[in-house]
């Protein structure tokens, strides 16, 4: 793997992870808020379903997505009337990574909202703010560190995604090959040097991400006290 | 005036039912009761925090809730200023933005009210500070100012002094009395402390297990008590008519005079002070010369026996219009003096036994 290939792999990885986060963050934060603030029948079932991708084999999640977007799937060409262009494209990699990142974002976001005293929100209502303004001016700012941690975790999860991605998007150099897929390819090819180089890069990225998550969560805990 | 506070609220929660019915026209209504009696639940139901409440709630002519006609204003439209026990300041805003509820500036009238309120509560120097570093008393005053800046139709204070130590409690009570007397905002004042209720309120509701068990003039209702106590903190009010060496002479409301520590009090100032029943001696006949600065004529109204001790409730000023003063005595003392309803007595206590509450120093 030369420098150009490496650059391409990194660019694909970051683009896929960023787009996956762009999808997973709003959904995950909304789901986290909903679970933290609302009580409804079947809440525990929703919570369990949402957490399942954390323990399901990523390949299984990938296969579900594959079935969903296949020609005859519920969201396939036949059902929609046009080809959504997901399978074996970088968009498929984004979708697979987003699906795997979503539960992590939602759980971390939920913990962030749980850390905001709901009485501070009620007090803001009593002081004259509408529910939307309360969310915008009180809840989100108070949960901001936890939410940032949720996003960083989601980004990290998307960055390292392999199992679901390889099923949905394949392993196409220059198009869908992210760093995790590239490591797999190098191992297959027997190029241990190249594989180790990629592992070192991904380990460095993971260290920076987890270090920031720790920092953010510690700061959030301090603010909550 | 709470020109007609009409409360008829029923709230059912898992292990607790609240049922409060009361109508009043006084400006400051106290809500008194032990912890767990439903005081905070009542305030939260009035604020619209606890739902679904059944019944009707009218404040100053405005219907905030009426389950019969389907009216249930959301909290932001109820116009209530709420000062909870723990102040509940928003930690991500500084004091100034807490008072402006997040806004950077209010309109001219709002800024003027904010400046006046901040000056009255002595928090003007704190406006740019973060709320994290405020002391307990400062937090309470900021919370109170925030409620006032919202121009509430009703101010609700939930045990605003409970979390404070004694000197700070006296100081914050002084600010509350100032708010009550100067701003004339209708107040609902929740406290488990009988002397605070007497100092602040024109009328009191006593709650027990979510229900009203008594309502009326605080000094009478609280003396009668759900469980009468032998000791009682007498709270009296009067105006300063003369200043003597370190002592202020008060003309008491309802008649009689009392001397209290001067502590920066000025002439004509309305003063609220407390003197505990343990600090009062009762005398009959000529007592001769005595160092205590207060010797008030009174007539015993009743003798209340609680456990081994006796509480004598005496009405000041023989014309019968004065305040009640309670003294705790032993049985032997009561028998020796021959005290019974109607006996004229002299209530004797030192000026320094009086705790003046509304001197902001």
Coordinates of C-alpha atoms in Angstrom, one line a residue:
Chain A
X1 CA 0.0 0.0 0.0
X2 CA 1.6 3.3 -1.0
X3 CA 1.0 6.7 0.4
X4 CA -1.8 7.5 -2.1
X5 CA -3.7 4.3 -1.2
X6 CA -3.2 5.1 2.5
X7 CA -4.5 8.6 2.0
X8 CA -7.5 7.2 0.1
X9 CA -8.3 4.7 2.8
X10 CA -8.1 7.4 5.5
X11 CA -10.2 9.8 3.5
X12 CA -12.9 7.1 2.9
X13 CA -12.8 6.1 6.6
X14 CA -13.2 9.7 7.9
X15 CA -15.9 10.5 5.3
X16 CA -17.9 7.4 6.1
X17 CA -17.5 7.9 9.9
X18 CA -18.5 11.6 9.7
X19 CA -21.6 10.9 7.5
X20 CA -22.6 8.0 9.8
X21 CA -22.4 10.3 12.8
X22 CA -24.4 12.9 10.9
X23 CA -27.1 10.2 10.6
X24 CA -26.8 8.6 14.0
X25 CA -26.3 11.7 16.2
X26 CA -29.7 13.4 15.6
X27 CA -31.6 10.1 15.8
X28 CA -29.6 8.8 18.8
X29 CA -29.9 12.1 20.7
X30 CA -33.6 12.3 20.1
X31 CA -34.0 8.7 21.2
X32 CA -31.9 9.3 24.3
X33 CA -34.1 12.3 25.2
X34 CA -37.3 10.4 24.6
X35 CA -36.1 7.5 26.8
X36 CA -34.8 9.8 29.5
X37 CA -37.9 12.0 29.7
X38 CA -40.9 10.0 28.7
X39 CA -42.7 7.1 30.3
X40 CA -44.8 5.0 28.0
X41 CA -46.0 1.4 27.7
X42 CA -43.5 -0.9 26.2
X43 CA -40.6 1.4 27.0
X44 CA -38.4 -1.4 28.2
X45 CA -39.0 -3.3 24.9
X46 CA -37.9 -0.2 22.9
X47 CA -34.9 0.1 25.1
X48 CA -33.9 -3.5 24.6
X49 CA -34.5 -3.3 20.8
X50 CA -32.3 -0.2 20.6
X51 CA -29.6 -1.8 22.6
X52 CA -29.5 -5.1 20.6
X53 CA -27.0 -4.0 18.0
X54 CA -24.5 -3.7 20.8
X55 CA -24.5 -7.4 21.3
X56 CA -25.7 -8.8 17.9
X57 CA -22.9 -9.9 15.6
X58 CA -22.3 -6.9 13.3
X59 CA -22.5 -9.3 10.4
X60 CA -26.1 -10.1 11.4
X61 CA -27.0 -6.4 11.4
X62 CA -25.3 -6.0 8.1
X63 CA -27.2 -8.9 6.7
X64 CA -30.5 -7.4 7.9
X65 CA -29.6 -4.2 6.1
X66 CA -28.7 -6.2 3.0
X67 CA -32.0 -7.9 3.0
X68 CA -33.8 -4.6 3.6
X69 CA -32.2 -2.9 0.6
X70 CA -32.0 -5.8 -1.7
X71 CA -34.0 -5.6 -5.0
X72 CA -37.0 -7.4 -3.4
X73 CA -36.5 -6.0 0.1
X74 CA -38.8 -3.6 1.9
X75 CA -36.6 -0.7 0.9
X76 CA -35.4 -2.2 -2.3
X77 CA -35.8 -1.1 -5.9
X78 CA -39.0 -2.9 -6.5
X79 CA -40.8 -1.5 -3.4
X80 CA -39.5 2.1 -3.9
X81 CA -39.7 2.2 -7.7
X82 CA -36.1 3.4 -8.0
X83 CA -32.7 2.1 -7.0
X84 CA -31.7 3.8 -3.7
X85 CA -28.1 3.1 -4.5
X86 CA -27.1 1.9 -1.1
X87 CA -25.6 -1.6 -1.6
X88 CA -21.9 -1.8 -2.4
X89 CA -21.5 2.0 -2.4
X90 CA -20.0 4.3 0.2
X91 CA -23.6 5.2 1.2
X92 CA -24.0 1.6 2.3
X93 CA -20.9 1.8 4.4
X94 CA -22.4 5.0 6.0
X95 CA -25.7 3.3 6.7
X96 CA -24.0 0.2 8.2
X97 CA -21.7 2.3 10.4
X98 CA -24.6 4.5 11.5
X99 CA -26.7 1.5 12.4
X100 CA -23.9 0.2 14.6
X101 CA -23.2 3.6 16.1
X102 CA -26.8 4.5 16.9
X103 CA -27.3 2.4 20.0
X104 CA -24.1 3.7 21.5
X105 CA -25.1 7.3 20.8
X106 CA -28.6 6.8 22.1
X107 CA -27.4 5.1 25.4
X108 CA -24.8 7.8 26.1
X109 CA -27.2 10.6 25.2
X110 CA -29.8 9.1 27.5
X111 CA -27.3 9.1 30.4
X112 CA -26.5 12.7 29.6
X113 CA -30.2 13.7 29.7
X114 CA -30.7 11.6 32.9
X115 CA -28.0 13.8 34.4
X116 CA -30.0 16.9 33.9
X117 CA -32.3 17.6 36.9
X118 CA -35.8 17.7 35.4
X119 CA -36.8 20.3 38.0
X120 CA -34.4 22.8 36.3
X121 CA -36.5 22.3 33.2
X122 CA -39.8 22.7 35.1
X123 CA -38.4 25.8 36.8
X124 CA -37.7 27.2 33.3
X125 CA -41.3 26.6 32.3
X126 CA -42.5 28.3 35.4
X127 CA -40.2 31.2 34.5
X128 CA -42.0 31.6 31.2
X129 CA -40.1 29.5 28.6
X130 CA -42.1 27.2 26.2
X131 CA -41.2 23.5 26.1
X132 CA -39.1 24.1 22.9
X133 CA -37.2 26.9 24.5
X134 CA -36.6 24.9 27.6
X135 CA -35.1 22.1 25.5
X136 CA -32.9 24.5 23.5
X137 CA -31.9 26.9 26.4
X138 CA -31.7 24.6 29.4
X139 CA -31.7 20.8 28.6
X140 CA -29.3 20.8 25.6
X141 CA -26.7 23.2 27.2
X142 CA -26.8 21.2 30.4
X143 CA -26.4 17.9 28.7
X144 CA -23.8 19.3 26.2
X145 CA -20.7 17.5 27.5
X146 CA -22.5 14.1 27.7
X147 CA -23.9 14.6 24.2
X148 CA -20.5 15.5 22.9
X149 CA -19.2 12.3 24.5
X150 CA -22.0 10.4 22.8
X151 CA -21.0 11.9 19.4
X152 CA -17.3 11.1 19.9
X153 CA -18.2 7.5 20.9
X154 CA -20.5 7.2 17.9
X155 CA -17.8 8.5 15.6
X156 CA -15.3 6.1 17.1
X157 CA -17.7 3.2 16.7
X158 CA -18.3 4.1 13.0
X159 CA -14.6 4.5 12.4
X160 CA -13.8 0.9 13.4
X161 CA -16.9 -0.7 11.9
X162 CA -16.2 -3.9 10.0
X163 CA -18.7 -6.7 10.1
X164 CA -21.9 -4.8 8.9
X165 CA -20.0 -2.7 6.5
X166 CA -18.3 -5.5 4.6
X167 CA -21.7 -7.2 4.1
X168 CA -23.6 -4.1 3.0
X169 CA -20.9 -2.2 1.1
X170 CA -18.3 -4.8 0.3
X171 CA -14.6 -4.1 0.4
X172 CA -13.9 -2.0 -2.7
X173 CA -10.6 -0.1 -2.6
X174 CA -11.2 3.6 -3.3
X175 CA -14.9 3.3 -2.9
X176 CA -16.0 1.5 0.3
X177 CA -12.7 0.4 1.8
X178 CA -12.4 1.9 5.2
X179 CA -9.4 1.4 7.5
X180 CA -10.9 -1.7 9.2
X181 CA -11.5 -3.3 5.8
X182 CA -8.0 -2.3 4.6
X183 CA -6.4 -4.0 7.6
X184 CA -8.4 -7.2 6.8
X185 CA -7.3 -7.0 3.2
X186 CA -3.6 -6.6 4.1
X187 CA -3.8 -9.5 6.5
X188 CA -5.3 -11.6 3.7
X189 CA -2.6 -10.5 1.4
X190 CA 0.1 -11.4 4.0
X191 CA 1.5 -7.8 4.1
X192 CA 2.0 -7.7 7.8
X193 CA 4.0 -4.4 7.7
X194 CA 1.2 -2.6 6.0
X195 CA -1.4 -4.2 8.3
X196 CA 0.6 -3.1 11.4
X197 CA 1.0 0.4 10.0
X198 CA -2.8 0.7 9.7
X199 CA -3.3 -0.8 13.1
X200 CA -1.0 1.8 14.6
X201 CA -2.9 4.6 12.9
X202 CA -6.3 3.3 14.0
X203 CA -5.0 2.8 17.6
X204 CA -3.7 6.4 17.7
X205 CA -7.2 7.6 16.5
X206 CA -8.9 5.4 19.1
X207 CA -6.7 6.7 21.9
X208 CA -7.5 10.4 21.0
X209 CA -11.2 9.7 20.8
X210 CA -11.5 7.7 24.0
X211 CA -9.3 10.2 25.9
X212 CA -11.7 13.0 24.8
X213 CA -14.7 10.9 25.9
X214 CA -13.1 10.4 29.3
X215 CA -12.4 14.2 29.6
X216 CA -16.0 15.1 28.6
X217 CA -17.6 12.6 30.9
X218 CA -15.5 13.7 33.8
X219 CA -16.4 17.3 33.2
X220 CA -20.1 16.4 32.8
X221 CA -20.0 14.6 36.2
X222 CA -18.3 17.6 37.8
X223 CA -20.9 20.0 36.4
X224 CA -23.7 17.7 37.6
X225 CA -22.5 17.7 41.2
Chain B
X1 CA -53.7 41.2 47.8
X2 CA -54.2 37.6 46.8
X3 CA -57.6 39.1 45.9
X4 CA -59.2 35.7 46.2
X5 CA -57.0 32.8 46.2
X6 CA -59.3 29.9 45.5
X7 CA -57.7 26.5 45.9
X8 CA -59.6 23.3 45.4
X9 CA -57.0 20.7 44.3
X10 CA -57.0 17.0 44.3
X11 CA -54.0 15.1 43.3
X12 CA -53.5 11.4 43.4
X13 CA -50.1 9.9 43.3
X14 CA -48.9 6.4 43.9
X15 CA -48.6 6.5 47.6
X16 CA -50.1 9.8 48.4
X17 CA -53.3 11.8 47.9
X18 CA -53.5 15.5 48.3
X19 CA -56.8 17.2 48.8
X20 CA -56.7 20.9 49.6
X21 CA -59.7 23.2 49.6
X22 CA -59.3 26.8 50.8
X23 CA -60.4 30.3 49.9
X24 CA -58.7 33.3 51.3
X25 CA -58.3 37.0 50.7
X26 CA -55.2 37.7 52.7
X27 CA -51.9 38.8 51.1
X28 CA -49.6 36.3 52.7
X29 CA -50.9 32.7 53.2
X30 CA -48.8 30.3 55.1
X31 CA -48.8 26.5 54.6
X32 CA -47.6 24.7 57.6
X33 CA -47.1 21.0 58.3
X34 CA -44.6 18.3 59.1
X35 CA -42.4 16.9 56.3
X36 CA -44.4 14.6 54.1
X37 CA -47.7 16.5 54.8
X38 CA -47.9 17.5 51.1
X39 CA -46.7 21.1 51.3
X40 CA -44.3 20.8 48.3
X41 CA -46.8 18.7 46.3
X42 CA -49.3 21.5 46.8
X43 CA -46.9 24.1 45.5
X44 CA -45.9 21.9 42.5
X45 CA -49.5 21.3 41.7
X46 CA -50.2 25.1 41.7
X47 CA -47.2 25.6 39.5
X48 CA -48.5 23.0 37.1
X49 CA -45.6 20.6 37.7
X50 CA -47.7 17.8 39.0
X51 CA -50.5 16.5 36.8
X52 CA -53.2 15.6 36.4
X53 CA -54.6 17.6 39.3
X54 CA -58.3 17.8 39.6
X55 CA -60.2 20.8 40.8
X56 CA -60.0 24.5 40.5
X57 CA -57.3 27.1 41.0
X58 CA -57.9 30.8 40.8
X59 CA -55.3 33.4 41.7
X60 CA -56.1 37.1 41.7
X61 CA -59.2 36.5 39.6
X62 CA -57.3 34.5 36.9
X63 CA -58.4 30.9 36.5
X64 CA -55.2 28.8 36.2
X65 CA -56.8 25.5 36.3
X66 CA -60.4 24.2 36.2
X67 CA -60.8 20.6 35.4
X68 CA -64.6 21.0 35.1
X69 CA -64.3 23.4 32.2
X70 CA -61.1 21.9 30.8
X71 CA -58.8 24.8 31.6
X72 CA -55.3 23.9 32.5
X73 CA -52.7 26.6 31.8
X74 CA -49.2 25.3 31.2
X75 CA -46.6 26.4 33.7
X76 CA -45.3 29.2 31.5
X77 CA -48.6 30.9 31.4
X78 CA -49.5 30.7 35.1
X79 CA -47.5 33.7 36.2
X80 CA -46.1 32.1 39.3
X81 CA -42.8 33.0 40.9
X82 CA -41.5 30.0 42.6
X83 CA -38.6 29.8 45.1
X84 CA -38.0 26.2 45.9
X85 CA -36.0 24.9 48.9
X86 CA -32.9 24.3 46.9
X87 CA -33.1 27.6 44.9
X88 CA -32.8 25.6 41.5
X89 CA -30.6 28.1 39.8
X90 CA -29.5 27.2 36.2
X91 CA -25.9 26.3 36.6
X92 CA -24.9 27.2 33.0
X93 CA -25.9 30.8 33.3
X94 CA -24.4 33.5 35.5
X95 CA -26.6 35.3 38.1
X96 CA -27.6 38.1 35.7
X97 CA -28.8 35.6 33.1
X98 CA -30.5 33.5 35.7
X99 CA -32.5 36.6 36.6
X100 CA -33.3 37.3 32.9
X101 CA -34.1 33.6 32.4
X102 CA -31.4 33.2 29.8
X103 CA -31.9 36.5 27.9
X104 CA -29.0 38.8 27.6
X105 CA -31.2 41.9 28.2
X106 CA -34.7 42.6 29.1
X107 CA -36.8 45.5 28.0
X108 CA -36.3 48.8 29.7
X109 CA -39.0 48.2 32.3
X110 CA -37.7 44.7 33.0
X111 CA -34.1 46.0 33.4
X112 CA -35.3 48.6 35.8
X113 CA -37.2 46.1 37.9
X114 CA -34.2 43.8 37.9
X115 CA -31.9 46.6 39.1
X116 CA -34.4 47.6 41.9
X117 CA -34.9 44.0 43.0
X118 CA -31.2 43.3 42.9
X119 CA -30.6 46.4 45.0
X120 CA -33.3 45.5 47.5
X121 CA -31.9 42.0 48.0
X122 CA -28.3 43.1 48.0
X123 CA -27.3 41.0 45.0
X124 CA -26.3 43.7 42.6
X125 CA -22.6 42.9 43.0
X126 CA -23.2 39.3 42.1
X127 CA -24.8 39.8 38.7
X128 CA -21.8 38.8 36.7
X129 CA -20.8 35.9 38.9
X130 CA -21.4 32.2 38.1
X131 CA -23.9 30.5 40.4
X132 CA -21.5 27.7 41.3
X133 CA -19.6 29.9 43.8
X134 CA -22.6 31.4 45.6
X135 CA -23.3 30.8 49.3
X136 CA -26.6 29.3 50.4
X137 CA -28.0 32.6 51.4
X138 CA -26.9 34.2 48.1
X139 CA -28.5 31.4 46.2
X140 CA -31.8 31.9 48.0
X141 CA -31.8 35.6 47.3
X142 CA -31.0 35.1 43.6
X143 CA -33.8 32.6 43.4
X144 CA -36.1 35.1 45.1
X145 CA -35.0 37.9 42.8
X146 CA -35.6 35.7 39.7
X147 CA -39.1 35.0 40.9
X148 CA -39.8 38.7 41.5
X149 CA -38.3 39.9 38.2
X150 CA -40.9 37.7 36.4
X151 CA -43.7 40.0 37.9
X152 CA -45.6 37.1 39.4
X153 CA -49.3 37.2 40.2
X154 CA -48.3 34.8 43.1
X155 CA -45.0 34.3 44.8
X156 CA -44.5 30.8 46.2
X157 CA -41.8 30.3 48.8
X158 CA -41.0 26.7 49.7
X159 CA -39.1 26.4 53.0
X160 CA -36.8 29.2 51.8
X161 CA -35.0 29.2 55.1
X162 CA -34.8 25.5 55.9
X163 CA -31.3 24.8 54.4
X164 CA -29.7 27.8 56.1
X165 CA -28.0 28.1 59.5
X166 CA -29.6 30.3 62.2
X167 CA -27.8 33.7 61.5
X168 CA -28.4 33.4 57.8
X169 CA -32.0 32.3 58.3
X170 CA -32.6 35.5 60.3
X171 CA -31.0 37.5 57.6
X172 CA -33.0 36.0 54.7
X173 CA -36.2 36.3 56.7
X174 CA -35.4 40.0 56.9
X175 CA -35.3 40.1 53.1
X176 CA -38.5 38.2 52.8
X177 CA -40.2 40.6 55.2
X178 CA -38.9 43.4 53.1
X179 CA -40.3 41.9 50.0
X180 CA -43.7 41.3 51.7
X181 CA -43.9 44.8 53.0
X182 CA -42.4 46.8 50.1
X183 CA -43.6 45.0 47.0
X184 CA -47.0 43.8 48.2
X185 CA -46.8 40.7 46.1
X186 CA -49.3 38.0 47.1
X187 CA -47.2 35.2 48.8
X188 CA -47.8 31.6 49.6
X189 CA -45.2 30.7 52.2
X190 CA -44.5 27.1 53.0
X191 CA -42.7 26.3 56.3
X192 CA -42.6 23.7 59.0
X193 CA -41.3 26.4 61.4
X194 CA -44.1 28.0 63.4
X195 CA -42.2 31.2 64.1
X196 CA -41.4 31.8 60.5
X197 CA -45.1 31.4 59.6
X198 CA -46.1 33.8 62.3
X199 CA -43.6 36.4 61.1
X200 CA -44.6 36.2 57.5
X201 CA -48.2 35.3 57.2
X202 CA -51.6 36.8 57.8
X203 CA -53.3 33.4 57.7
X204 CA -52.1 29.8 57.8
X205 CA -53.3 26.5 56.5
X206 CA -52.1 23.5 58.4
X207 CA -51.7 20.4 56.3
X208 CA -51.5 16.8 57.6
X209 CA -51.2 13.8 55.3
X210 CA -52.3 15.9 52.3
X211 CA -55.4 17.4 53.9
X212 CA -56.1 20.8 55.5
X213 CA -56.7 20.3 59.3
X214 CA -56.8 23.9 60.3
X215 CA -56.9 27.4 58.8
X216 CA -56.9 30.8 60.4
X217 CA -54.8 33.5 62.1
X218 CA -51.3 32.1 62.6
X219 CA -50.7 32.9 66.3
X220 CA -54.0 31.2 67.2
X221 CA -53.9 28.2 64.8
X222 CA -50.3 27.4 65.6
X223 CA -50.7 27.7 69.4
X224 CA -53.7 25.4 69.2
X225 CA -51.6 23.2 67.0
X226 CA -52.3 19.7 65.7
X227 CA -50.2 18.6 68.6
X228 CA -49.8 21.5 71.1
X229 CA -46.4 22.1 72.4
X230 CA -45.4 23.4 75.9
X231 CA -42.8 25.7 74.4
X232 CA -43.7 28.2 71.8
X233 CA -41.8 30.9 69.9
X234 CA -43.9 34.1 70.3
X235 CA -43.7 36.4 67.3
X236 CA -44.8 40.0 67.7
X237 CA -44.7 43.1 65.6
X238 CA -44.7 46.7 66.3
X239 CA -43.4 50.1 65.2
X240 CA -40.3 51.9 66.6
X241 CA -41.4 54.9 68.7
X242 CA -38.2 55.7 70.5
X243 CA -34.6 54.8 70.5
X244 CA -32.8 54.5 73.8
X245 CA -29.3 53.5 74.6
X246 CA -28.9 50.3 72.4
X247 CA -32.6 49.5 72.7
X248 CA -35.6 50.4 70.5
X249 CA -39.0 51.0 72.1
X250 CA -41.8 49.5 70.1
X251 CA -45.5 50.2 70.1
X252 CA -46.9 46.8 69.6
X253 CA -49.6 46.1 67.1
X254 CA -52.7 45.5 69.2
X255 CA -51.4 47.5 72.1
X256 CA -48.6 47.5 74.7
X257 CA -45.0 48.4 74.4
X258 CA -41.8 46.3 74.2
X259 CA -38.1 47.0 74.1
X260 CA -35.9 45.1 71.7
X261 CA -32.2 45.4 70.8
X262 CA -31.8 48.4 68.5
X263 CA -29.6 46.7 65.8
X264 CA -29.8 49.5 63.4
X265 CA -33.5 50.0 63.6
X266 CA -34.8 53.5 62.7
X267 CA -37.8 55.4 64.1
X268 CA -41.2 54.4 62.6
X269 CA -39.8 51.2 61.3
X270 CA -42.1 48.2 61.5
X271 CA -40.3 45.5 63.4
X272 CA -41.0 41.8 63.7
X273 CA -39.4 40.0 66.6
X274 CA -39.5 36.7 68.4
X275 CA -39.3 35.9 72.1
X276 CA -39.4 32.3 73.2
X277 CA -41.8 31.1 75.8
X278 CA -38.9 29.8 77.9
X279 CA -37.6 33.4 78.2
X280 CA -40.7 34.8 79.7
X281 CA -41.4 35.1 83.5
X282 CA -44.9 35.7 84.8
X283 CA -45.4 37.8 87.9
X284 CA -48.4 38.7 90.0
X285 CA -48.6 41.7 92.3
X286 CA -45.8 44.2 92.7
X287 CA -42.5 42.9 91.5
X288 CA -40.4 45.8 92.7
X289 CA -37.4 46.9 90.7
X290 CA -36.1 44.4 88.1
X291 CA -33.4 44.6 85.5
X292 CA -35.5 43.1 82.7
X293 CA -36.5 45.8 80.2
X294 CA -39.9 44.4 79.4
X295 CA -42.8 44.3 81.8
X296 CA -46.1 43.9 80.0
X297 CA -49.5 43.7 81.5
X298 CA -51.6 40.8 80.4
X299 CA -54.4 38.5 81.3
X300 CA -54.2 34.7 81.2
X301 CA -56.4 33.4 78.5
X302 CA -55.8 29.7 79.0
X303 CA -53.5 27.2 80.6
X304 CA -52.4 24.4 78.3
X305 CA -50.9 21.3 79.8
X306 CA -48.5 19.2 77.6
X307 CA -46.7 16.4 79.2
X308 CA -45.3 17.6 82.5
X309 CA -45.0 21.3 81.5
X310 CA -47.6 24.0 81.2
X311 CA -48.0 26.7 78.7
X312 CA -49.7 29.9 79.8
X313 CA -51.2 31.9 77.0
X314 CA -51.8 35.5 78.1
X315 CA -53.3 38.3 76.1
X316 CA -51.3 41.6 76.3
X317 CA -53.0 44.8 77.3
X318 CA -55.9 44.4 79.7
X319 CA -58.4 45.8 77.1
X320 CA -58.2 42.4 75.4
X321 CA -57.1 43.5 72.0
X322 CA -53.4 42.7 72.3
X323 CA -51.2 39.9 71.0
X324 CA -51.0 36.6 72.7
X325 CA -47.8 35.8 74.6
X326 CA -47.0 32.3 75.8
X327 CA -44.8 31.4 78.7
X328 CA -43.7 27.9 79.7
X329 CA -43.9 27.2 83.4
X330 CA -43.6 24.3 85.8
X331 CA -46.7 23.0 87.5
X332 CA -45.4 24.2 90.9
X333 CA -45.0 27.8 89.6
X334 CA -48.5 27.8 88.1
X335 CA -49.9 26.6 91.4
X336 CA -47.9 29.0 93.5
X337 CA -49.1 32.0 91.4
X338 CA -52.6 30.6 91.2
X339 CA -52.8 31.1 87.5
X340 CA -56.0 30.4 85.7
X341 CA -58.0 31.9 82.9
X342 CA -58.7 35.5 83.7
X343 CA -55.8 36.1 86.1
X344 CA -54.0 39.4 85.5
X345 CA -50.2 38.8 85.2
X346 CA -47.1 40.7 84.3
X347 CA -45.0 39.2 81.5
X348 CA -41.4 39.9 82.2
X349 CA -38.5 39.4 79.7
X350 CA -35.2 40.9 78.8
X351 CA -34.8 43.1 75.7
X352 CA -31.9 40.9 74.7
X353 CA -34.1 37.8 74.8
X354 CA -35.9 39.3 71.7
X355 CA -34.7 38.2 68.3
X356 CA -35.3 41.0 65.8
X357 CA -36.0 39.5 62.4
X358 CA -36.2 42.3 59.9
X359 CA -33.1 44.2 60.6
X360 CA -31.0 43.8 57.4
X361 CA -27.5 44.4 58.6

